[in-house]
Tab-separated table of C-alpha atoms (C1' of nucleotides) in Angstrom:
chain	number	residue	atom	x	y	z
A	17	UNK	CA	107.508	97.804	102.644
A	18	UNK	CA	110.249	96.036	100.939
A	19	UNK	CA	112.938	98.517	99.597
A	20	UNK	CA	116.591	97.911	99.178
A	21	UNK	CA	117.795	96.768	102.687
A	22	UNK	CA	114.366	94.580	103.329
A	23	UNK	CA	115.714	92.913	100.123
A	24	UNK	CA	118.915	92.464	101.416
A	25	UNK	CA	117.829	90.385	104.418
A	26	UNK	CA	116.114	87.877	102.418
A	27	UNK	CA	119.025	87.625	100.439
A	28	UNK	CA	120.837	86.811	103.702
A	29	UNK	CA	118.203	84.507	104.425
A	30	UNK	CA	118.414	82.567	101.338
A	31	UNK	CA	121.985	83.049	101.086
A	32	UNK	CA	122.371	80.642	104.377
A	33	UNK	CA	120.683	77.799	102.148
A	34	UNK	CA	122.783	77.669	99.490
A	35	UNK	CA	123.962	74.602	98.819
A	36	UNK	CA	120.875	72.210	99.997
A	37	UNK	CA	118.856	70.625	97.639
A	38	UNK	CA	115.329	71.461	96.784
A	39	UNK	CA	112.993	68.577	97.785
A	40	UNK	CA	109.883	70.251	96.614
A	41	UNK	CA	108.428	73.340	95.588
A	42	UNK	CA	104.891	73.745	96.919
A	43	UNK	CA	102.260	76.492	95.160
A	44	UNK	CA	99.833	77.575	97.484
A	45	UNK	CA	98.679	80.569	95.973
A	46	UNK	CA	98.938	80.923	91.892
A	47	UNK	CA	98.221	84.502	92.130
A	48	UNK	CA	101.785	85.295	92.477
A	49	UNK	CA	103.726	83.272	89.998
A	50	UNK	CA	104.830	85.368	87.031
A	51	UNK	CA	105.317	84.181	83.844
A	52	UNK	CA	105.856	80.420	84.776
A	53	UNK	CA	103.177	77.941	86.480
A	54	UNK	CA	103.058	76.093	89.205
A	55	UNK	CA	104.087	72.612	87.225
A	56	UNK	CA	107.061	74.739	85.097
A	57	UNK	CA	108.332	76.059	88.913
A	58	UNK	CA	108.543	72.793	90.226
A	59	UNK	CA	109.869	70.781	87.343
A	60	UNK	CA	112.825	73.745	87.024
A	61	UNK	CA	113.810	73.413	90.548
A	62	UNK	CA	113.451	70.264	92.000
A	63	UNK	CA	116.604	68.474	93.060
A	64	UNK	CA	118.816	72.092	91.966
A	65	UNK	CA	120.156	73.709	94.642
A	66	UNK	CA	120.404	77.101	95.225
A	67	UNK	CA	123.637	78.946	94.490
A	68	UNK	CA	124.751	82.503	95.973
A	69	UNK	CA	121.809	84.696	95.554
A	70	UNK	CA	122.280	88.133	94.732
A	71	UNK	CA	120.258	91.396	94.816
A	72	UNK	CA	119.753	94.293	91.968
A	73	UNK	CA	117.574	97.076	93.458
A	74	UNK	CA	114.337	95.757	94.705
A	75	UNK	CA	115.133	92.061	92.991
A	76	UNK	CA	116.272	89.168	94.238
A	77	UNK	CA	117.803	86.630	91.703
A	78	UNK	CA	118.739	83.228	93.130
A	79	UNK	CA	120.480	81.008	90.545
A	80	UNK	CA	120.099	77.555	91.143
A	81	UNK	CA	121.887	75.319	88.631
A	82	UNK	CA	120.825	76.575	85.623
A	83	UNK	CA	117.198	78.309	85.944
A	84	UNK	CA	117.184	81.976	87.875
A	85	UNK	CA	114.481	82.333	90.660
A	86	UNK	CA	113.737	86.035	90.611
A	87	UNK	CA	111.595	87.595	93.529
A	88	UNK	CA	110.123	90.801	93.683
A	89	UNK	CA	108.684	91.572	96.836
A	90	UNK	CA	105.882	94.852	95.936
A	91	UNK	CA	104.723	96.380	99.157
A	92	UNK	CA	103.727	93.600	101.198
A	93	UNK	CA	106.686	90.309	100.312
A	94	UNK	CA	108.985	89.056	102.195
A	95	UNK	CA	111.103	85.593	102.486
A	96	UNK	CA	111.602	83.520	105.865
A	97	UNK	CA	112.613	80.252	106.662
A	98	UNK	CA	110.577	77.921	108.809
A	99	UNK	CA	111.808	74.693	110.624
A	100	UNK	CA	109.408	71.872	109.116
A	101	UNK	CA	106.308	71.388	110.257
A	102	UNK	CA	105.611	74.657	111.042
A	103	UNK	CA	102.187	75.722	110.454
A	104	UNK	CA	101.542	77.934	107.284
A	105	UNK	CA	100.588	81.430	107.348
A	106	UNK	CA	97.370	82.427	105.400
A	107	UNK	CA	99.650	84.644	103.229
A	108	UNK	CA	101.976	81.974	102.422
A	109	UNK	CA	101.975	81.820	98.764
A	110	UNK	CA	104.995	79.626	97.722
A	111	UNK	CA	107.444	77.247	99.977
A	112	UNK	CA	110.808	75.955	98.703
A	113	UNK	CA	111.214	72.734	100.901
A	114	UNK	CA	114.947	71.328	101.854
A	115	UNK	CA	115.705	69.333	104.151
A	116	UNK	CA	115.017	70.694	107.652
A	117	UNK	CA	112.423	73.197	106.798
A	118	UNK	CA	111.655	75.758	103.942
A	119	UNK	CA	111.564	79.089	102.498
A	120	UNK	CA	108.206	80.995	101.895
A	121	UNK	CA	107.318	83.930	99.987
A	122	UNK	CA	104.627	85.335	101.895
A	123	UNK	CA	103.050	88.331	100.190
A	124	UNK	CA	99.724	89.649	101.784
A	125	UNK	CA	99.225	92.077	98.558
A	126	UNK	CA	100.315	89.860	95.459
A	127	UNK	CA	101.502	93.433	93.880
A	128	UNK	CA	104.430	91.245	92.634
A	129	UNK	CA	105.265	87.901	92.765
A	130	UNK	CA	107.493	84.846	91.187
A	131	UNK	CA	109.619	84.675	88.214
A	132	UNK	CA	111.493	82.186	86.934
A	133	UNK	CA	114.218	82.784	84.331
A	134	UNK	CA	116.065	79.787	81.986
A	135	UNK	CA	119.024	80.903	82.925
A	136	UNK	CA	121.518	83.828	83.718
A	137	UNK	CA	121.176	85.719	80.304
A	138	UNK	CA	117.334	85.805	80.541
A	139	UNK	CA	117.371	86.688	84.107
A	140	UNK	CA	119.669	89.451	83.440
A	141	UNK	CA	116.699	91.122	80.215
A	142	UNK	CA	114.542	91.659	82.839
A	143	UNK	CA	116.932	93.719	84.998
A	144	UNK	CA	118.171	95.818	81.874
A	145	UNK	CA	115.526	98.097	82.280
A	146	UNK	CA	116.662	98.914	85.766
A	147	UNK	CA	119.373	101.607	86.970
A	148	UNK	CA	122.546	101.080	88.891
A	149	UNK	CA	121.898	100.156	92.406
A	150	UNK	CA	121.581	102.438	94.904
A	151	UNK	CA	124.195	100.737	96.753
A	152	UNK	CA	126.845	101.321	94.124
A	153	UNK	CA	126.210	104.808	92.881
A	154	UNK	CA	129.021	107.300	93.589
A	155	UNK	CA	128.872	110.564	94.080
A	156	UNK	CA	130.004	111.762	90.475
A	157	UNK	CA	127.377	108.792	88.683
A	158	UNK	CA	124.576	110.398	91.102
A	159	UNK	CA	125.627	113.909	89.350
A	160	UNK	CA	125.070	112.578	85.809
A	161	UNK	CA	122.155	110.390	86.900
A	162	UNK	CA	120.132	113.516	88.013
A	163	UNK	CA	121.382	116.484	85.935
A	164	UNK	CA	119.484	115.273	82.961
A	165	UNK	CA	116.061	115.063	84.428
A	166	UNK	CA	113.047	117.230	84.688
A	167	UNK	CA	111.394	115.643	86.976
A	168	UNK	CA	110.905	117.020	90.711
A	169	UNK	CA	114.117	114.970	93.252
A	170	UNK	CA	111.685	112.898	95.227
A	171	UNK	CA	110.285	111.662	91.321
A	172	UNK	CA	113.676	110.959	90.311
A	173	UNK	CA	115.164	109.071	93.382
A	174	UNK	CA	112.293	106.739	93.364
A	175	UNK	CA	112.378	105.839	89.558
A	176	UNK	CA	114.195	102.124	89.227
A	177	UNK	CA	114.899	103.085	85.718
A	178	UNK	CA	117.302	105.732	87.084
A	179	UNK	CA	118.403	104.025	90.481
A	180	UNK	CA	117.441	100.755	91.503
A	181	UNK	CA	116.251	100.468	95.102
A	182	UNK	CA	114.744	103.657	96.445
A	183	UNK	CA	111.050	103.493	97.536
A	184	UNK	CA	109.011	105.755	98.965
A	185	UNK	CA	110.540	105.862	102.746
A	186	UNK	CA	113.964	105.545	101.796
A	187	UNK	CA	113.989	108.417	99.262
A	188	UNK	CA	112.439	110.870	101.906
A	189	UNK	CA	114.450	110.005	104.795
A	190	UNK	CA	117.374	110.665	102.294
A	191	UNK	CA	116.450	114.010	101.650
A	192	UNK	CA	115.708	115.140	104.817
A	193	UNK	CA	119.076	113.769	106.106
A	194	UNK	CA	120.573	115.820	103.082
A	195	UNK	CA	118.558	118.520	103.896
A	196	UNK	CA	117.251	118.923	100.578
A	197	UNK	CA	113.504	119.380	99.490
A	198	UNK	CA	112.254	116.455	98.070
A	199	UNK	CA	109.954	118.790	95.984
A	200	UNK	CA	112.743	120.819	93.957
A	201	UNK	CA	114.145	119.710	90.599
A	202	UNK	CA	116.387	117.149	90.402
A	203	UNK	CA	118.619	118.718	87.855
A	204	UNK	CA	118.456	122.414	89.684
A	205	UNK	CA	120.864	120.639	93.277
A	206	UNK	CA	124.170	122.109	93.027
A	207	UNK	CA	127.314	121.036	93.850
A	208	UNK	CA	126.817	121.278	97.728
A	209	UNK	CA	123.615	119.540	97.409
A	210	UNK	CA	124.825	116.429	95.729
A	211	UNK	CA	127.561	116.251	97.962
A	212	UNK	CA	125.017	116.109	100.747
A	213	UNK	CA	122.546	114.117	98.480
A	214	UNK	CA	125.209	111.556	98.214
A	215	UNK	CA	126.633	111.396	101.690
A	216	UNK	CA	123.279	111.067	102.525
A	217	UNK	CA	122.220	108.174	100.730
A	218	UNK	CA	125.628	106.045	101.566
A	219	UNK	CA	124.477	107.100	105.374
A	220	UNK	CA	120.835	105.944	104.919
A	221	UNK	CA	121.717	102.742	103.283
A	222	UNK	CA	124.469	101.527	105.292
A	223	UNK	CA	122.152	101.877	108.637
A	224	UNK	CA	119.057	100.432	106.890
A	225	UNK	CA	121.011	97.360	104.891
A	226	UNK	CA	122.355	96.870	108.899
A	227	UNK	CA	118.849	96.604	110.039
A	228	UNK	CA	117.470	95.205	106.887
A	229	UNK	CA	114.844	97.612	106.897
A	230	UNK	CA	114.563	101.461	107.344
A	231	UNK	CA	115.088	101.889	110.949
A	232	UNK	CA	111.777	103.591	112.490
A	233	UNK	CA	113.830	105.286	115.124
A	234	UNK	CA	112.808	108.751	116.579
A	235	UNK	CA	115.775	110.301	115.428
A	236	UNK	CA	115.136	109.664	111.804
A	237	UNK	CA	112.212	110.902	109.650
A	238	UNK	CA	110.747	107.577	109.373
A	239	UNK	CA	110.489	106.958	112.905
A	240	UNK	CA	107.883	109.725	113.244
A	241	UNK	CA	106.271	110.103	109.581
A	242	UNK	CA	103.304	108.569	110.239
A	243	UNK	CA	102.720	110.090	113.390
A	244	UNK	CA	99.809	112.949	112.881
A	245	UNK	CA	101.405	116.910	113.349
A	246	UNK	CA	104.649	115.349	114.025
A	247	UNK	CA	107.263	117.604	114.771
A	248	UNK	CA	110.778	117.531	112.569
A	249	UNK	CA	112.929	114.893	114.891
A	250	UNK	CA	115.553	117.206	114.328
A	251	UNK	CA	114.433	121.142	114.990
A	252	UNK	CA	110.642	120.467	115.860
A	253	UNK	CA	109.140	122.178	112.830
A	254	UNK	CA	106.093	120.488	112.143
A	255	UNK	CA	106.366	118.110	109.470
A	256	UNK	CA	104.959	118.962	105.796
A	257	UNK	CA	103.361	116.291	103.788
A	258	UNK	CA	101.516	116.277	99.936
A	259	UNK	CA	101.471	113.489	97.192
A	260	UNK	CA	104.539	113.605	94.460
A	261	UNK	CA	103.754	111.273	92.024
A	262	UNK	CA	100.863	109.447	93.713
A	263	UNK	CA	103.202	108.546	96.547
A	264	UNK	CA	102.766	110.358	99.834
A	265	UNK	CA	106.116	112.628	100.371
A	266	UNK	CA	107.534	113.757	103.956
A	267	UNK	CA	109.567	116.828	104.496
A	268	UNK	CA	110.657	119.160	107.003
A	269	UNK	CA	109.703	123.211	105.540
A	270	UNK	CA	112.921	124.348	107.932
A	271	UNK	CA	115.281	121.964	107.420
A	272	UNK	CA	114.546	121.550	103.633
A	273	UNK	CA	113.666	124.820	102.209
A	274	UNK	CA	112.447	125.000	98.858
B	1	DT	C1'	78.309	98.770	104.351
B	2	DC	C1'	80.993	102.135	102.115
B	3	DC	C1'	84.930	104.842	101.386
B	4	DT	C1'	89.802	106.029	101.738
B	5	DC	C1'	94.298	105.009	102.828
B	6	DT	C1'	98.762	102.277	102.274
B	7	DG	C1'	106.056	101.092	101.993
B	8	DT	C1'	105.344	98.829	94.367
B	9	DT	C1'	105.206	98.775	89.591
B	10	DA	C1'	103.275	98.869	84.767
B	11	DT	C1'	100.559	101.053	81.379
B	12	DG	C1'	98.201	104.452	78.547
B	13	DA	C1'	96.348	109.219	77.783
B	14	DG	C1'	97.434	113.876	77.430
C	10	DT	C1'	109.879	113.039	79.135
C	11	DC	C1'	106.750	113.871	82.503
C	12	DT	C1'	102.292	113.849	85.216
C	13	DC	C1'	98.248	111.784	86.241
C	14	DA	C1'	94.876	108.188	86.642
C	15	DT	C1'	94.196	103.457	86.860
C	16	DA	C1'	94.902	98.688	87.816
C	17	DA	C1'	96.766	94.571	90.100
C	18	DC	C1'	95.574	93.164	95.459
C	19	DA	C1'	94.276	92.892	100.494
C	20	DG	C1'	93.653	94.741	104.827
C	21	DA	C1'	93.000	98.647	108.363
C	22	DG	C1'	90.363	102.237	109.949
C	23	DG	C1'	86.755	105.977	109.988
DNA sequence: TCCTCTGTTATGAG
DNA sequence: TCTCATAACAGAGG
């Protein structure tokens, strides 16, 4: 589930605990921790406080006086705060306790999990792999960014090593806003396409980031995707689906015409 | 019970 | 460089 704007809103969330000491970091689930045990995580953190987290793609890097928590959330992580003493969720894997509650990473999946980087310059290796976020791509970097690649658009929008913070519901509802077929070559859109590609993506994000998620309303694609024979929200085609890449792709044979 | 599906990512074979 | 299969993992649904 988490993509770009799900990120976001647990950035928010730890964002509005900045500043309070960690008391205690509790482990309740080892499975997730990356890198670093449960004894390194604690003895890094305890007593820091968190400083203004920030967000590359899919990652969330929290710096917090000296060591970098980084979360990655995989399909099933998220981060909430919880007044103390509120009873723990079976997929509760780590709390971060302050002073009038805490903040879990609950992750149902494990896909992902925990890291914990010495400081800024290591946290910043493991993004280098990573593209510019999708937030901050303009119009003429989205040009460059595709014209070189073989692969098909749906492929290429989804690929963090090209642009970090698509996933798999964000990158179709982008293309059927755009009204371009998630199936075609990223390197074949022309002009007109990128400018809709583009527009598209600014539209999507802006919306989603709001909601910090992909907004399942009716008039978007992802309100209705998983809906069997569901019509196009927007001329009533009925939608077309296939794998791309192993991921299940959504399109609209009207609207987007190959 | 068994099988398939699922919003992520990494890895290796071809 | 790319596609495909597989794996990590856990739950839902047929």
């Amino acid at each position: 589930m988490p993509e770009l704007p799900d990120v976001e809103g647990f950035r928010r969330v730890l964002d509005e605990h900045a500043g309070e000491p960690i008391r205690s970091v509790r482990v309740y689930d080892t499975g997730v921790l990356r890198g670093v045990g449960e004894r390194g995580l604690g003895d890094a953190l305890r007593g820091h406080r968190f400083e203004h987290p920030r967000r590359h793609g899919k990652w969330l890097l929290a710096p917090a006086e000296g060591p970098v928590l980084m979360l990655h959330f995989g399909m099933t992580g998220s981060l909430s705060w919880h007044p103390a003493g509120e009873a723990r969720h079976p997929h509760d894997r780590v709390a971060w306790r302050l002073d009038d509650g805490e903040l879990r990473f609950r992750d149902m999946r494990k896909l992902q999990g925990v890291h914990l980087a010495a400081d800024r310059a290591q946290a910043q290796r493991t993004l280098d792999d990573l593209g510019p976020d999708a937030l901050q791509v303009t119009r003429r970097r989205l040009g460059e960014l595709l014209s070189g690649r073989r692969a098909r658009l749906k492929t290429a929008l989804t690929d963090q090593s090209l642009i970090a913070g698509l996933g798999n519901l964000l990158a179709d509802e982008i293309c059927w806003r755009a009204r371009v077929n998630p199936l075609r070559g990223a390197a074949d859109l022309d002009e007109k396409d990128l400018d809709a590609l583009h527009r598209a993506m600014r539209k999507v994000l802006r919306d989603s980031v709001r909601a910090e998620r992909v907004p399942p309303r009716d008039t978007w694609l992802t309100g209705v995707r998983d809906e069997p024979e569901a019509p196009c929200p927007r001329c009533g085609t009925p939608l077309s689906s296939r794998r791309v890449s192993g991921r299940r792709t959504v399109w609209c044979s009207t609207c987007q015409p190959s």
